[in-house]
XYZ file of C-alpha atoms in Angstrom:
259
model
C -19.721 8.365 -8.378
C -20.494 5.380 -10.556
C -21.080 1.693 -9.722
C -18.539 0.852 -12.421
C -15.986 3.244 -10.912
C -13.659 4.811 -13.521
C -14.481 2.091 -16.055
C -17.355 4.281 -17.278
C -15.169 7.359 -17.740
C -13.163 8.384 -20.787
C -9.508 7.366 -21.252
C -8.479 10.989 -20.644
C -10.363 11.028 -17.337
C -8.613 7.803 -16.369
C -5.175 9.272 -17.121
C -6.027 12.415 -15.138
C -7.300 10.243 -12.293
C -3.992 8.370 -12.328
C -2.035 11.628 -12.104
C -3.968 13.013 -9.153
C -4.001 9.692 -7.304
C -0.219 9.601 -7.688
C 0.059 13.131 -6.270
C -2.206 12.178 -3.358
C 0.304 9.468 -2.447
C 3.212 11.939 -2.237
C 4.212 13.585 1.043
C 2.127 16.775 1.316
C 5.067 18.718 2.773
C 7.116 18.042 -0.360
C 4.221 19.173 -2.531
C 3.855 22.348 -0.470
C 7.530 23.158 -0.879
C 7.247 22.558 -4.610
C 4.114 24.680 -5.106
C 4.877 27.580 -2.785
C 8.631 27.464 -2.395
C 9.408 26.448 -5.974
C 11.857 23.916 -4.546
C 12.316 20.946 -6.858
C 15.516 19.604 -5.322
C 13.951 18.404 -2.008
C 11.556 16.190 -3.940
C 14.244 14.737 -6.187
C 16.555 14.111 -3.232
C 13.868 12.564 -1.033
C 14.576 8.831 -0.724
C 10.947 7.915 -0.101
C 9.660 9.828 -3.128
C 12.269 8.237 -5.387
C 11.365 4.767 -4.112
C 7.644 5.530 -4.472
C 8.047 6.777 -8.054
C 10.291 3.876 -9.093
C 7.927 1.346 -7.516
C 4.943 2.748 -9.408
C 6.840 3.011 -12.695
C 8.381 -0.464 -12.601
C 5.216 -2.198 -11.369
C 2.998 -0.459 -13.924
C 5.351 -1.159 -16.830
C 5.691 -4.802 -15.800
C 1.924 -5.149 -15.547
C 1.362 -3.325 -18.851
C 3.891 -5.594 -20.570
C 2.063 -8.663 -19.284
C -1.361 -7.349 -20.335
C -0.108 -6.390 -23.794
C 1.935 -9.515 -24.563
C -0.946 -11.747 -23.507
C -3.274 -9.847 -25.858
C -5.670 -8.674 -23.159
C -5.588 -5.069 -24.424
C -3.883 -2.906 -27.009
C -0.777 -0.880 -26.168
C -2.433 2.295 -24.883
C -5.190 0.524 -22.894
C -2.571 -1.794 -21.389
C -0.501 1.173 -20.207
C -3.561 3.090 -19.036
C -5.133 0.255 -17.045
C -1.781 -0.844 -15.613
C -0.815 2.621 -14.384
C -4.311 3.332 -13.101
C -4.616 0.113 -11.106
C -1.070 0.218 -9.740
C -1.418 3.820 -8.574
C -4.907 3.187 -7.175
C -3.723 0.198 -5.131
C -0.503 1.824 -3.883
C -2.242 5.055 -2.883
C -5.194 3.098 -1.383
C -7.647 5.192 -3.399
C -10.016 2.355 -4.237
C -10.897 3.282 -7.827
C -10.775 0.893 -10.781
C -10.628 1.488 -14.521
C -11.397 -2.146 -15.295
C -12.541 -5.247 -13.431
C -9.110 -6.638 -12.588
C -10.783 -9.469 -10.664
C -11.254 -11.001 -14.134
C -7.553 -10.814 -14.991
C -5.296 -13.844 -15.019
C -3.533 -14.732 -11.767
C -0.030 -13.360 -12.569
C -1.460 -9.904 -13.305
C -3.557 -10.026 -10.133
C -0.514 -11.115 -8.122
C 1.262 -7.829 -8.881
C -1.666 -5.846 -7.509
C -2.010 -8.051 -4.427
C 1.658 -7.542 -3.543
C 1.223 -3.785 -3.903
C -1.570 -3.887 -1.320
C 1.131 -4.278 1.332
C 3.138 -1.204 0.289
C 1.035 1.938 0.707
C 1.919 5.497 -0.250
C 4.336 8.000 1.263
C 4.353 9.094 4.880
C 2.595 12.436 5.284
C 0.220 11.709 2.403
C -3.441 10.743 2.178
C -2.579 7.108 1.494
C -2.970 4.246 3.925
C -1.032 1.005 4.151
C 2.391 0.329 5.637
C 3.978 3.344 3.852
C 7.038 3.292 1.599
C 9.365 4.835 4.185
C 8.817 1.963 6.629
C 9.811 -0.561 3.982
C 12.926 1.481 3.217
C 13.885 1.405 6.892
C 13.361 -2.368 7.087
C 15.336 -3.032 3.911
C 18.115 -0.799 5.231
C 18.102 -2.782 8.477
C 18.234 -6.068 6.528
C 21.183 -4.850 4.469
C 22.974 -3.696 7.624
C 22.501 -7.049 9.344
C 23.789 -8.953 6.314
C 26.864 -6.704 6.223
C 27.317 -7.109 9.994
C 27.331 -10.882 9.556
C 30.296 -10.511 7.206
C 32.002 -7.832 9.340
C 31.005 -8.395 12.995
C 33.209 -5.573 14.340
C 32.051 -2.921 11.893
C 30.155 0.166 13.094
C 27.184 0.397 10.743
C 24.728 3.215 11.409
C 21.340 2.873 9.744
C 20.905 5.616 7.149
C 18.026 6.803 4.999
C 18.466 9.554 2.447
C 21.865 10.448 3.877
C 20.511 10.837 7.417
C 21.369 8.513 10.282
C 18.385 6.850 11.964
C 18.329 5.980 15.641
C 17.464 2.554 16.991
C 14.221 4.039 18.316
C 13.018 4.555 14.743
C 13.855 0.973 13.858
C 12.017 -0.268 16.956
C 8.881 1.714 16.083
C 8.896 0.504 12.473
C 9.476 -3.115 13.505
C 6.612 -3.009 16.023
C 4.262 -1.465 13.463
C 5.029 -4.042 10.763
C 4.732 -6.872 13.290
C 1.308 -5.651 14.445
C 0.248 -5.120 10.827
C 1.238 -8.686 9.924
C -0.344 -10.136 13.063
C -3.686 -8.414 12.513
C -3.707 -9.272 8.807
C -2.879 -12.957 9.358
C -5.375 -13.397 12.189
C -8.160 -11.687 10.265
C -7.413 -13.723 7.140
C -7.703 -16.946 9.152
C -11.091 -16.039 10.620
C -12.395 -14.744 7.284
C -11.332 -17.977 5.568
C -13.207 -20.001 8.190
C -16.318 -17.852 7.799
C -16.340 -17.509 4.004
C -14.744 -20.776 2.888
C -12.794 -18.882 0.209
C -9.115 -18.136 0.800
C -8.798 -15.652 -2.084
C -11.670 -13.589 -0.720
C -10.328 -13.853 2.833
C -6.764 -12.920 1.897
C -7.549 -9.975 -0.371
C -10.437 -8.669 1.736
C -8.217 -8.639 4.813
C -5.331 -7.015 2.903
C -7.542 -4.276 1.486
C -9.288 -3.614 4.802
C -6.192 -3.125 6.924
C -4.675 -0.960 4.200
C -7.972 0.875 3.514
C -7.608 0.030 -0.174
C -11.161 -0.857 -1.218
C -11.405 -3.660 -3.780
C -10.183 -7.205 -3.350
C -10.514 -10.185 -5.673
C -13.342 -12.557 -6.498
C -16.815 -11.502 -5.296
C -15.248 -8.546 -3.434
C -13.453 -7.299 -6.567
C -13.657 -3.734 -7.919
C -17.030 -4.336 -9.560
C -18.280 -6.604 -6.774
C -19.577 -5.987 -3.273
C -19.072 -6.995 0.336
C -22.844 -7.212 0.838
C -22.996 -11.021 0.721
C -20.269 -11.632 3.306
C -21.098 -13.181 6.662
C -22.068 -10.549 9.293
C -19.061 -11.541 11.446
C -16.798 -11.108 8.417
C -18.070 -7.560 8.061
C -17.330 -6.887 11.730
C -13.771 -8.164 11.284
C -13.274 -5.967 8.224
C -14.695 -2.933 10.033
C -12.202 -3.430 12.866
C -9.355 -3.869 10.380
C -10.264 -0.709 8.481
C -10.549 1.256 11.710
C -7.252 -0.038 13.122
C -5.413 0.423 9.824
C -6.597 3.994 9.419
C -5.322 5.075 12.849
C -1.961 3.331 12.329
C -2.626 0.247 14.513
C -0.751 1.111 17.715
C -3.507 3.299 19.244
C -6.013 0.546 18.461
C -3.929 -2.108 20.198
C -3.378 0.205 23.164
C -7.128 0.189 23.817
C -6.884 -3.533 24.570
C -3.990 -3.131 26.992
C -5.111 -3.724 30.609
C -2.567 -1.201 31.944
C -4.325 1.588 30.085
C -7.608 1.018 31.918
C -5.988 0.691 35.350
C -4.640 4.275 35.220
């Protein structure tokens, strides 16, 4: 516990923090099978884990390349800060090894985009979750193919398994609710705070339970100076995002209270 987060810890501690944050974003069932069943193949064959690992690797390397080529840090610090921040954002851990609110916009943009990804299903991470994005991208690819071949029978598959339309419906509803709550909250926060960057990133971090945003609400900043109504909005977003949205929206359904 430190007001400067991991920025006050040694480089080794930051690398170890990166490793364990990454593990916390992996499906716990896969980790259990690896630790107690000594089964490596299920992890390597899992489509979500592969996508999660590739996303972290590519995003961190891209960010490290930008930090290094623009002379913000040396090679090792660039890699360390890039991997730490990418993993922290994706796994919604909330730690920071450096005040990335002071970075240039392109570097910040990578982290902001990652706020909408989340970790693996069955992990400690919040956010949309990698598997939901895989399902949506699979659906998009299927619909593009169906446009070219209208008579083709194209089952939706993930990791070699066929997914029913019920799964697609549930994922679509979740992402729609996620987007609706995020957009609405961002609008009200922008009206209250008069700062779109703060409104956008504060709303994104709250619904994903990520922690830091940009500007005054960055990793070394605080939400203390926000308008009281802004804090209420963020509290509701954090609560709804942590319980996966649908139960929260159900509470506002009149049919539920008439039973």
